[in-house]
Every structure is written in C-alpha cells, then in structure tokens.
Short mmCIF file of C-alpha atoms and ligand atoms in Angstrom, two decimals:
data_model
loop_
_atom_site.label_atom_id
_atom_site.label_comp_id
_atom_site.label_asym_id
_atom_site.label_seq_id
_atom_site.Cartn_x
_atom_site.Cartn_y
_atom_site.Cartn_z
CA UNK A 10 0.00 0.00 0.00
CA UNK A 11 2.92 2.54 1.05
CA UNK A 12 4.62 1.81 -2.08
CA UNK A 13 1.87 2.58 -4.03
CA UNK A 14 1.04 5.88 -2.59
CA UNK A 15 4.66 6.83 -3.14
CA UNK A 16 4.87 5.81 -6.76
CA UNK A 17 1.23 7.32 -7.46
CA UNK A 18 2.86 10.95 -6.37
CA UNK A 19 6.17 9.96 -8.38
CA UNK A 20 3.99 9.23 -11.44
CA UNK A 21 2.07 12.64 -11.04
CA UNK A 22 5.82 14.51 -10.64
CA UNK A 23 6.81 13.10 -14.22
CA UNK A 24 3.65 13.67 -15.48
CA UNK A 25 4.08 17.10 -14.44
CA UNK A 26 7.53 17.55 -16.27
CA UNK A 27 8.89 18.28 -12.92
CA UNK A 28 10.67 15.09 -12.00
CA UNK A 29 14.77 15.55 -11.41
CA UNK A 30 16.99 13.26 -12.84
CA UNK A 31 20.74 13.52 -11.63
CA UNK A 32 23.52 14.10 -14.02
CA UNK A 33 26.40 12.61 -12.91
CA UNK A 34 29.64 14.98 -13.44
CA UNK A 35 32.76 14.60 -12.24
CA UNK A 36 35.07 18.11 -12.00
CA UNK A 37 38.45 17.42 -12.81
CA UNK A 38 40.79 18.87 -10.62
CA UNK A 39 43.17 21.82 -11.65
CA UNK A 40 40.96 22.23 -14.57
CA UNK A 41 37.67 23.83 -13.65
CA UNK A 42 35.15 24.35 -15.44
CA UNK A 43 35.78 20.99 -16.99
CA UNK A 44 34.22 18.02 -15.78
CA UNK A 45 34.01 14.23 -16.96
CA UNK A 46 30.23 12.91 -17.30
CA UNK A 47 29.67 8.93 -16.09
CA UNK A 48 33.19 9.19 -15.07
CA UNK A 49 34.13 7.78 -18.51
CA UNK A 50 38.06 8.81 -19.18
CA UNK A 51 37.04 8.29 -23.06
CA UNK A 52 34.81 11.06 -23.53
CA UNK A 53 35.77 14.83 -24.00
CA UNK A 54 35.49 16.42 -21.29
CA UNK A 55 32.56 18.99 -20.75
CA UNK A 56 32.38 22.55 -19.95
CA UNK A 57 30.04 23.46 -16.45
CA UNK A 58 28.37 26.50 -17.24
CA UNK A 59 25.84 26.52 -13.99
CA UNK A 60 28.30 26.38 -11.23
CA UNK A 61 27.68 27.94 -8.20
CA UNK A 62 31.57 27.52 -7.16
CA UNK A 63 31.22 31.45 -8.54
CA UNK A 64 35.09 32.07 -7.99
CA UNK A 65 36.55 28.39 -8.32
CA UNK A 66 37.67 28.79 -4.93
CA UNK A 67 36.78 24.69 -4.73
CA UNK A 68 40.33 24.26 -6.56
CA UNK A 69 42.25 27.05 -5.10
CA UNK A 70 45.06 25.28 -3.68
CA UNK A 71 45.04 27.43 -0.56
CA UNK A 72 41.74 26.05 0.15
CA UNK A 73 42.76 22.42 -1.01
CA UNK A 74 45.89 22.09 0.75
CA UNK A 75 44.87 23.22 3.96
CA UNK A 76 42.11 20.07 3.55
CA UNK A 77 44.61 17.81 3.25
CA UNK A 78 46.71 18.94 6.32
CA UNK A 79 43.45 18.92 8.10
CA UNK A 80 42.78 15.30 7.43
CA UNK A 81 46.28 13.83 7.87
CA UNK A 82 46.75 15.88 11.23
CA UNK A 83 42.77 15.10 12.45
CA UNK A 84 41.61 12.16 10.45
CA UNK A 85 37.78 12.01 8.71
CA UNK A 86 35.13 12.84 10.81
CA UNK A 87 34.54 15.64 13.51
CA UNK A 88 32.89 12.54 16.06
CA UNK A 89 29.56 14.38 17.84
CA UNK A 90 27.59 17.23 17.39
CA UNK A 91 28.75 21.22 18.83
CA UNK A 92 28.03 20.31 22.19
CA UNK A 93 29.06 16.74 22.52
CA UNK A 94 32.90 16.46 21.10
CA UNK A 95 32.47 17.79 17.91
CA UNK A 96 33.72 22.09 18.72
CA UNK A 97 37.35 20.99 17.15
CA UNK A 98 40.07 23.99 17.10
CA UNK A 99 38.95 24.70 13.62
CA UNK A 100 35.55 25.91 14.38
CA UNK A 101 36.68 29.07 16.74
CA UNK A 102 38.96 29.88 13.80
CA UNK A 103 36.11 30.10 11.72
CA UNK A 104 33.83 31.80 13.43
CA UNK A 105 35.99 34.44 14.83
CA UNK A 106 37.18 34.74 11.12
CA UNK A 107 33.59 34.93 9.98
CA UNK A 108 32.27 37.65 12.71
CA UNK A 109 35.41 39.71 11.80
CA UNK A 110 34.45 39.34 7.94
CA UNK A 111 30.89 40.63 8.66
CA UNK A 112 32.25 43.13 11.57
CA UNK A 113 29.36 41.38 14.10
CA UNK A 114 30.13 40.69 17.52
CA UNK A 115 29.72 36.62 16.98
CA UNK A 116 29.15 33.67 14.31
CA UNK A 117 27.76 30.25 14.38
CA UNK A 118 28.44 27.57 12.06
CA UNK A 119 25.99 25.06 10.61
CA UNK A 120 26.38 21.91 8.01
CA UNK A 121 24.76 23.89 5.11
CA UNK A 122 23.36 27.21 4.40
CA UNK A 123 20.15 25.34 4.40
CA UNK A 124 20.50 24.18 7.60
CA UNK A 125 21.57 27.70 8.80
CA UNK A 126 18.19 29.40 7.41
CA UNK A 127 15.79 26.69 8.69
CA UNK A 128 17.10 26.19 12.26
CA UNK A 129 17.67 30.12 12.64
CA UNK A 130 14.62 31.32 11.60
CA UNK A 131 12.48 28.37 13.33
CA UNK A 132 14.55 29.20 16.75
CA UNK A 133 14.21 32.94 16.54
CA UNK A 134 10.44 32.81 15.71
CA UNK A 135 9.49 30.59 18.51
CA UNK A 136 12.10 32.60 21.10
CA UNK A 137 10.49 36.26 20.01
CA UNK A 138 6.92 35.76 21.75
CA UNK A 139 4.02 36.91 19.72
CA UNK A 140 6.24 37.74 16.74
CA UNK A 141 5.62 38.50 12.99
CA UNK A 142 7.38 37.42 10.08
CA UNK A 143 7.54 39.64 6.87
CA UNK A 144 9.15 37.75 4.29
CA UNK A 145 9.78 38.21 0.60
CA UNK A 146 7.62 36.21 -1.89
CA UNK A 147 11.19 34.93 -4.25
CA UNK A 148 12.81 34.00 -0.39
CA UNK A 149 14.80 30.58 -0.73
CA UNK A 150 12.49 27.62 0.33
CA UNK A 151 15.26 27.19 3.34
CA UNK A 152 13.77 30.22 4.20
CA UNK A 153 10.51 29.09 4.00
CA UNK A 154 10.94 25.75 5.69
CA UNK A 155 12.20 27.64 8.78
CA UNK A 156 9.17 30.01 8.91
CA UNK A 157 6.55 27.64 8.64
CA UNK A 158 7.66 24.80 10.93
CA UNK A 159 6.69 27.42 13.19
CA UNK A 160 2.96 28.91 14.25
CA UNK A 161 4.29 32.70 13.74
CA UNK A 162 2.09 35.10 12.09
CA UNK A 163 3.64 35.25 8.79
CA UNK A 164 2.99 37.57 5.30
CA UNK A 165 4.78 37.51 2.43
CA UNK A 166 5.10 40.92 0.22
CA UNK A 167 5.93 41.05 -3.39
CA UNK A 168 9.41 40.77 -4.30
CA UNK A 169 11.24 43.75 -3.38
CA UNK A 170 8.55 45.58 -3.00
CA UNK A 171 9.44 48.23 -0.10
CA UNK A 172 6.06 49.92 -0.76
CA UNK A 173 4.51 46.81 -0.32
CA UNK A 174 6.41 45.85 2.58
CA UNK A 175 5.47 49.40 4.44
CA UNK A 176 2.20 49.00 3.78
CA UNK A 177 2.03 45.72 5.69
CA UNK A 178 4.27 47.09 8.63
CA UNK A 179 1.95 49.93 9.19
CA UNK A 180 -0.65 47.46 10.38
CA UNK A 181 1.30 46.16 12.89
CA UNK A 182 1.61 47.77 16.42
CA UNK A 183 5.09 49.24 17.22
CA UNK A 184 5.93 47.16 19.82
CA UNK A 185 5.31 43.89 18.15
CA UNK A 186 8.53 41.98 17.25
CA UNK A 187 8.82 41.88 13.39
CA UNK A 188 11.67 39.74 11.36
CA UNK A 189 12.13 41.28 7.88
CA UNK A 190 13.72 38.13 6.07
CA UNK A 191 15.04 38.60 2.68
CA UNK A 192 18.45 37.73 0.58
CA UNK A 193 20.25 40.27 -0.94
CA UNK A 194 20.80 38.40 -4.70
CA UNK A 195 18.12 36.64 -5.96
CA UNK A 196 19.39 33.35 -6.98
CA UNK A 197 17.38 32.65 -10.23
CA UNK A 198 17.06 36.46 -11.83
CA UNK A 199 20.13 37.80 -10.43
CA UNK A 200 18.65 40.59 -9.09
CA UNK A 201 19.51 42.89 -5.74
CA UNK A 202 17.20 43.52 -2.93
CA UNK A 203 16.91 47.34 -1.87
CA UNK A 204 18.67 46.78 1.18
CA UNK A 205 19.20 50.17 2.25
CA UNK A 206 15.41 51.06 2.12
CA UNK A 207 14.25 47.90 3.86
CA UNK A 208 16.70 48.80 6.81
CA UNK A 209 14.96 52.06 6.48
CA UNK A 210 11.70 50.52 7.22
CA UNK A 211 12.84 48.20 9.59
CA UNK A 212 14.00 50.96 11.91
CA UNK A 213 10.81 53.01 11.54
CA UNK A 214 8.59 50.12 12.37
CA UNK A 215 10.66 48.03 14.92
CA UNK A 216 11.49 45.24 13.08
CA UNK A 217 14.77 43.39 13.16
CA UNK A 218 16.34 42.27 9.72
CA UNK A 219 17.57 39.01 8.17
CA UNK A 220 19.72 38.66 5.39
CA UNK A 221 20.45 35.51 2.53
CA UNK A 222 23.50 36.98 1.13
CA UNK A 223 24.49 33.25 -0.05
CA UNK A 224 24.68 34.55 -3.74
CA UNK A 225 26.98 37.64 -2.64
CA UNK A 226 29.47 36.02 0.29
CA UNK A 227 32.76 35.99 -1.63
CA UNK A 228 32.13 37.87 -4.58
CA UNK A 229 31.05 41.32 -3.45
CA UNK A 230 32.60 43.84 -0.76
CA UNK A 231 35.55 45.22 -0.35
CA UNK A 232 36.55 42.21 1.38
CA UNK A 233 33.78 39.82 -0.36
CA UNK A 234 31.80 39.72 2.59
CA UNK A 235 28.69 40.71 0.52
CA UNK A 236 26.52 43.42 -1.01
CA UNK A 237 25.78 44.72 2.56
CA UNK A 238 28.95 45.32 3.14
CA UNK A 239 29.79 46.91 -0.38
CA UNK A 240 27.18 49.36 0.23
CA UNK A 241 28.62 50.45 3.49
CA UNK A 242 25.74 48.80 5.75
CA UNK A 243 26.50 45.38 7.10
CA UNK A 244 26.08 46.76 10.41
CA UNK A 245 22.99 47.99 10.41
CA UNK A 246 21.21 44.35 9.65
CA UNK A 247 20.84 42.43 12.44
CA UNK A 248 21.36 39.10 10.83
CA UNK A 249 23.39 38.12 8.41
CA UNK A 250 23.53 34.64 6.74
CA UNK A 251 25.70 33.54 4.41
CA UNK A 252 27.26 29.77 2.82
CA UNK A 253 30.45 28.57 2.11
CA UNK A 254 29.47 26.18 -0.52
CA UNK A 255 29.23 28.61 -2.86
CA UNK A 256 31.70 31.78 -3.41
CA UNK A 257 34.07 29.61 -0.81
CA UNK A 258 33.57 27.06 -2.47
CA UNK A 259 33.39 24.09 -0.20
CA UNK A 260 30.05 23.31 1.98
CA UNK A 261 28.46 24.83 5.34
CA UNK A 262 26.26 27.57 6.37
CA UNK A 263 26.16 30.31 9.59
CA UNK A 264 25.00 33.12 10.56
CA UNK A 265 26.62 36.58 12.17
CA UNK A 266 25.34 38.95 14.53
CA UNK A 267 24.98 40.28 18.36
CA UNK A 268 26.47 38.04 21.03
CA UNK A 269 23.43 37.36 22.38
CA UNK A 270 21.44 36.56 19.08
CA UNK A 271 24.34 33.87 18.30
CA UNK A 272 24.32 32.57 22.21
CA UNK A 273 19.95 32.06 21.78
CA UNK A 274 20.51 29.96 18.47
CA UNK A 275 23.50 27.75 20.14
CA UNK A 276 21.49 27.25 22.69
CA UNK A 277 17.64 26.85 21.96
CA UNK A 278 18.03 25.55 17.59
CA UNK A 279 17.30 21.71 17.60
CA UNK A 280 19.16 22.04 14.35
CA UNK A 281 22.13 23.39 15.72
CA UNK A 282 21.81 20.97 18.48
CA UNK A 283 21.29 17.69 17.44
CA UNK A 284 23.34 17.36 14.61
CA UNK A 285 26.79 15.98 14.11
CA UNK A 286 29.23 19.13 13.11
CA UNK A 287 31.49 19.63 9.83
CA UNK A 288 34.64 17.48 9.62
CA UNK A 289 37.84 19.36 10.66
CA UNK A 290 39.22 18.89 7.20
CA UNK A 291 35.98 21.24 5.58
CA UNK A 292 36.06 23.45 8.72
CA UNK A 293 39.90 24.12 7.86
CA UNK A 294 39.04 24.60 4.45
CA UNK A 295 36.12 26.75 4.91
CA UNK A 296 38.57 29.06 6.98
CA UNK A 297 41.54 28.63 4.27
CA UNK A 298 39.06 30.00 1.77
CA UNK A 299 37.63 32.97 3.72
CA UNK A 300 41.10 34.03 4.83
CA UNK A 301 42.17 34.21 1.28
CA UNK A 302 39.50 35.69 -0.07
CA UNK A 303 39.35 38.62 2.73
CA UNK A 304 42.72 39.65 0.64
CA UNK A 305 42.96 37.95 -2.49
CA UNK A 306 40.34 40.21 -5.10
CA UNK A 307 41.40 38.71 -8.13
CA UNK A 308 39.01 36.40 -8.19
CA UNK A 309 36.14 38.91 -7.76
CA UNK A 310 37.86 41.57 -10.22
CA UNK A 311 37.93 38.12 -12.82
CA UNK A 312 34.81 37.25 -12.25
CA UNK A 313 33.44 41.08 -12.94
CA UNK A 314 35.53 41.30 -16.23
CA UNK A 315 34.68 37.79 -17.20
CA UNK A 316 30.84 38.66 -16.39
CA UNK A 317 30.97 41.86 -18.82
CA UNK A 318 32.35 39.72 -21.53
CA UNK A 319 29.91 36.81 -21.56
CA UNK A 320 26.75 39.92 -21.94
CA UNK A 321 28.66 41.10 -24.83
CA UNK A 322 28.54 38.19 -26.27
CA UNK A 323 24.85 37.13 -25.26
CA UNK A 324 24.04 40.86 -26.25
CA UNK A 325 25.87 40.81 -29.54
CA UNK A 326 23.95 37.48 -30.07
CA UNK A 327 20.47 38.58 -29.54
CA UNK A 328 20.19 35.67 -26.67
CA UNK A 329 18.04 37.26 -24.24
CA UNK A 330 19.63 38.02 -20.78
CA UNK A 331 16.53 38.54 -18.30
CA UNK A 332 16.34 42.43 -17.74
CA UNK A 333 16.29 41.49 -13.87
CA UNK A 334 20.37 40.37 -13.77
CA UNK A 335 22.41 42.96 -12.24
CA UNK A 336 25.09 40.28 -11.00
CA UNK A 337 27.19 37.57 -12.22
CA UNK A 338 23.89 35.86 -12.45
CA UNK A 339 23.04 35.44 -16.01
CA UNK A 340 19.16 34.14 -16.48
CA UNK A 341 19.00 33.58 -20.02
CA UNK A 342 15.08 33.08 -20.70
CA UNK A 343 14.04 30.18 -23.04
CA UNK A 344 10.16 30.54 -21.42
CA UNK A 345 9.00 26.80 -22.46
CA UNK A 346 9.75 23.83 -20.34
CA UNK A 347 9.87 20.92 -22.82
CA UNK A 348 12.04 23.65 -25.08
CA UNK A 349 14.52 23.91 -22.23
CA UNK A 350 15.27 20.35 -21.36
CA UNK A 351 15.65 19.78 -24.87
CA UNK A 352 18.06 22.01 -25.21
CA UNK A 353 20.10 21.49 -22.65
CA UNK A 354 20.15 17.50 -24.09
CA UNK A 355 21.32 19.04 -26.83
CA UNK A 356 23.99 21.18 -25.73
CA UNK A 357 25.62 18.06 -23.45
CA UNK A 358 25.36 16.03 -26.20
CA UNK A 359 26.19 17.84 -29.25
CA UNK A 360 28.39 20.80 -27.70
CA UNK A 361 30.07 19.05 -24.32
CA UNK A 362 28.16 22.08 -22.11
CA UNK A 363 26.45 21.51 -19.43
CA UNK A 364 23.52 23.91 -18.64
CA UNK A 365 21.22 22.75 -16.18
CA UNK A 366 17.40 23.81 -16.99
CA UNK A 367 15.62 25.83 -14.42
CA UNK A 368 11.92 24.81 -14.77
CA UNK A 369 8.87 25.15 -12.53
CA UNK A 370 8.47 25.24 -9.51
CA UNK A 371 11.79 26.92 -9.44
CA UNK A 372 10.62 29.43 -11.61
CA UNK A 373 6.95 29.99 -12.72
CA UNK A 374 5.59 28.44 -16.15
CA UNK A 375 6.63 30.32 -18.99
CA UNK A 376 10.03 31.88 -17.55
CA UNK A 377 11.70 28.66 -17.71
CA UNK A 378 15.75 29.61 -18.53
CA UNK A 379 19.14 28.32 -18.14
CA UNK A 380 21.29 30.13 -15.33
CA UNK A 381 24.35 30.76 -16.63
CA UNK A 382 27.15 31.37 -14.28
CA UNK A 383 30.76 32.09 -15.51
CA UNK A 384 33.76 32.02 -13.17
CA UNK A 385 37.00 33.09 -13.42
CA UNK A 386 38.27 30.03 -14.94
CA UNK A 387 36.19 29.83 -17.91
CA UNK A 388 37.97 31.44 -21.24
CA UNK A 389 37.23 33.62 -23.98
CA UNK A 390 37.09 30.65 -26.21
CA UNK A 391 35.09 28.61 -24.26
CA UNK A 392 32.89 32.03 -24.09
CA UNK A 393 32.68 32.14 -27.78
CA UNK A 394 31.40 27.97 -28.08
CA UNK A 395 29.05 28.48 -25.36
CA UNK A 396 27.74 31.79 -27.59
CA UNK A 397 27.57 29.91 -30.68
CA UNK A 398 26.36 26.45 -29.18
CA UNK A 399 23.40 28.86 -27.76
CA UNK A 400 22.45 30.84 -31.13
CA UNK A 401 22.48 27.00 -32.77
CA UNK A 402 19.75 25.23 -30.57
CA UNK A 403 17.50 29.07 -30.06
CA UNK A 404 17.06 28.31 -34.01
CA UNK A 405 17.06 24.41 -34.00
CA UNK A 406 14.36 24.65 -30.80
CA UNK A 407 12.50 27.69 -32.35
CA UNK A 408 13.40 29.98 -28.50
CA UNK A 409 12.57 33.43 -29.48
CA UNK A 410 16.16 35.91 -29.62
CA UNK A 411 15.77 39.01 -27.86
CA UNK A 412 14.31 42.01 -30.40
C1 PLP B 25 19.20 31.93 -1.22
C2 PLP B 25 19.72 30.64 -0.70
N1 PLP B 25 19.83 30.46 0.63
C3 PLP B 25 20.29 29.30 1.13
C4 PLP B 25 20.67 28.27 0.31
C5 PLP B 25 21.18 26.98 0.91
O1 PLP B 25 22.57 27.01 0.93
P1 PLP B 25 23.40 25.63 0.90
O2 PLP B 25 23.46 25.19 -0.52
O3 PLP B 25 24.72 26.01 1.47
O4 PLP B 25 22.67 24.66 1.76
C6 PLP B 25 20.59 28.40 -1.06
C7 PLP B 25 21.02 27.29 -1.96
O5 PLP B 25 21.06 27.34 -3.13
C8 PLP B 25 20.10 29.62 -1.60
O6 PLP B 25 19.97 29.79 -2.91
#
C-alpha cells in the first residue's frame, strides 16, 4: 500500500515535467570548469556553465591544501555534534574569522546554508513571543521551511517591494517583534534587494532584519563579505547569513550577529543541536578560503571582467539576458519547459556544455531559462562555443532571440 502511494505521487511529478533526474559529473581537478560525465576517461570532457563555485575557490590550492593537512593531522570525521565532542580547534577559527568578515560581535556555524536558514529562523520565531514574520515572496524555500515549521504570524510581500512591505508594517503595532527576512541576490534572476530602504523601514517600524547573502558572500565587498557590506551597511542588519558552498567554495552555512542573538541559536536551535558538526578537514578549508578571499580580489575583479564579456557576447547574439540580472547571475530566458530540457540535451550532447534547466516550480511556467554562471576560470574561447552552441539550438528549438 505505502509503495503505491509513493509511486502514485512519483507518477504525477513526471507527469508534471517536474521530476529531477541527476547528471552525474565529475570536475576534474586543476581544470575547472571541466568536468568528466559517467566518469568515462574516453569522452571529451565537458564545460560546467551553472556552477555555483562562482570564484573556483573549490580548486584554489590554498583552500585544497589546507584540507589535506586537516585530514592527515585530524583524520575524517569531527565525532559528535557542537556540544558533545564535535567544537574541534577549527571551528573558533572560523567563526571568529567569519564575525570579523561581517564586523558582528559573533558567528555560528551550521552543516549547510540550508540548515543555517531553517534552524535560525524556526529558533528565533518561537524565542520572540508573539512575533511576525515579513518575508519576501522569491525568499529561498530554506527560508521558508524555517518560517513555517513554526505557528508565527507570517505575510509575504511582493518581491522587493518596499512599498509593499510598508504597507504591511503599518498594520502592525510598534511594539510587536517583526523579522524582515530577505536575501540580498536573488538566486534565479540575479537581481539585488533594496537593502538600504528595507533597513529604512525596519527601523521606523521596529522590526529586526535578516539577510540571505548566499549569492553575494565571496564575490562582493571590499573584502567579499557581501553586497551589505559593499554598500557600506553590514552593520545595520541584524542578521546576516551567508554559505560557504558557494563563493568559498566548499560546503556549510552560519549566521553573524549580536552576542546574544548567536548565544539564543546555540542554545535553543534543535538544528544546531542535534546534529553531528562539519569534519575538521571542511572546517579548515572553509577558513583557508575565507582568509584568502578577505585579501585575495582577483578572483572577484575576474569574475566582474569575465561577467561583462559573456553579456557582450549574449548581447551581440540577440540571446536574451533577463532584464532582472544585475550580477554575475546570467538568467538567459528560453520561457517553455519541454524547449529547455531539450536544449540542454542538446547542448551536453552535441556541444560538451552543461547547462542545467531551471523549470517550474523553481521558476513559474513560462520563464523557464538556463542560469548561466561564468567564473573566473572559464575562457574567452570557451565564451565564444558556449555563444555559438546557444544561437544554434534558439534556431534548432524555435526559443525566441531578444528584439
Ligand atoms: C538563497 C539561498 N539560501 C540558502 C541556500 C542553501 O545554501 P546551501 O546550498 O549552502 O545549503 C541556497 C542554496 O542554493 C540559496 O539559494
């Protein structure tokens, strides 16, 4: 009977066009973006093109090597959670590294960003009695997941909507806690919140802030501690929370703010709590990569130039960047779900790129798209193949160019 249920709701996915099948790719190290498919040394390699290892920091050999010392020195596995054997040396590195990055008084680190939304929001929204959560309609579904395992009050207004988002805190009393939650790039258009205004707002009504800057850790900021920070206001939200699987390019979530926000989430989060904490080796590498990338801009300066070049190209070529992208986040809009898949099939197969389609419910029906991220690795050449590759299957699929 169980089975049945299961594969009644896995038949109704497919039939939907929304059932995930995994690709299996194997990076190659030393030569990002290239990566072996089925882990078959016969085939030419392919190009990644939807990375979210934005600056490649997963091969810097900073970050590598100081995994490897890790695990000789340590061995595999951290052995408990926070609490029960698992705080190894690494971890007060890291966070002390990570507060100072964000210029907050503490940090706390979790397995993944996920994990870091879900069991921050849940704790905070159960701790803040009587609280109300304003959260952004495109907010990650981490995000989400945290706000409604909860029985909070909750509203969502429209996506960056600050007008919106006024209108909703003037209904409120003063003195009732408020959490603004929103991130400041928007994974899928590449857009930027207006953080500066919501701050605004969250002073005039009494709310306290929360901040995804997962997209923006690493690749903005002086420093690359995020758009906050490159706009001169980091301190002013009251929680920021960020991933190192990303920009740092290795795995691991956490959070920065007040000593005393930090020392509530330790200490009340069942997901803090009860799970087993990062290996030494990631921890080290985690803090290898920040370190680096607190002084190393390269990497962001690369990824800028190499961003510029790639919406030339796109531009030049009529394929339609979505007008939303103001990041290295290029949403290229193919609008048709069955078009998209196809597509991408065709551009692993024919072209050796891999573009991952973005269909619903990531996105809504119709702006279905490939996310194309560049890094610093990819070249001019492999710029120009992905350029063509794309013009070839927008006339072989019938995607409309941009006019
Ligand atoms: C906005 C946002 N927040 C959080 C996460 C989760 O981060 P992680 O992949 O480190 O679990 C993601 C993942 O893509 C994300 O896009």
């Amino acid at each position: 009977m169980y089975s049945e249920i299961l594969s009644r709701k896995i038949v109704e996915l497919k039939e939907s066009d929304q059932y995930r099948e995994f690709v299996i790719l194997n990076r190659i190290r030393g030569q990002y973006p290239l990566a072996r498919i089925n882990n078959s040394n016969n085939e030419k390699p392919v190009v990644v093109w939807c990375s979210n290892d934005y600056l490649g920091m997963s091969q810097n050999p900073v970050v590598v090597e100081a995994m490897h010392r890790a695990i000789d020195l340590f061995g595999a596995g951290s052995g408990g959670s926070r609490n029960i054997g698992g705080s190894h040396y690494h971890y007060e590195a890291l966070e002390s590294s990570l507060a100072e990055w964000h210029n907050k008084e503490s940090a706390l680190v979790f397995p993944t960003g996920y994990g870091s939304n879900d069991a921050t929001l849940q704790c905070l929204l159960r701790l803040l009695e009587n609280c109300i959560v304003f959260s952004d309609e495109l907010n990650h579904a981490s995000i989400i997941n945290g706000i409604r395992s909860t029985k909070v009050e909750r509203i969502k207004f429209r996506h960056s909507d600050t007008k919106h988002l006024e209108k909703l805190l003037t209904e409120q009393p003063y003195e009732r806690p408020k959490i603004i939650v929103f991130e400041s790039v928007y994974s899928m258009d590449g857009d930027i919140a207006p953080i500066k205004e919501i701050i605004d707002l969250a002073k005039k009504y009494n709310a306290l802030t929360y901040l995804d800057e997962v997209h923006a850790i690493g690749i903005y900021g002086p420093r690359g501690s995020g758009i906050a920070a490159d706009l001169g206001i980091a301190d002013s939200i009251d929680i920021i929370q960020g991933t190192m699987a990303k920009g740092i390019g290795v795995i691991g979530g956490y959070i920065t703010a007040s000593d005393s926000i930090i020392d509530a989430v330790r200490s009340f989060a069942p997901g803090f709590i009860f799970t087993t904490s990062l290996p030494p080796a990631i921890v080290a590498a985690c803090y290898a990569s920040v370190e680096y990338l607190k002084t190393s801009s390269i990497e962001r300066e690369s990824l800028n130039k190499k961003t510029e070049i790639l919406r030339e190209y796109f531009n030049n070529a009529g394929i339609p960047i979505m007008h939303s992208s103001e990041t290295h986040i290029l949403p290229v809009l193919i609008g048709d779900a069955k078009k998209c898949k196809a597509a991408a099939r065709k551009l692993l197969e024919k072209h050796n790129i891999y573009l991952q389609p973005i269909n619903s419910p990531t996105v809504s029906v119709g702006t279905e798209r490939f996310r194309v991220n560049i890094t610093p690795n990819h070249s001019e050449e492999q710029i120009i193949q992905l350029t063509n590759a794309l013009i070839e299957v927008f006339f072989l699929f019938d995607i409309p160019f941009q006019r």
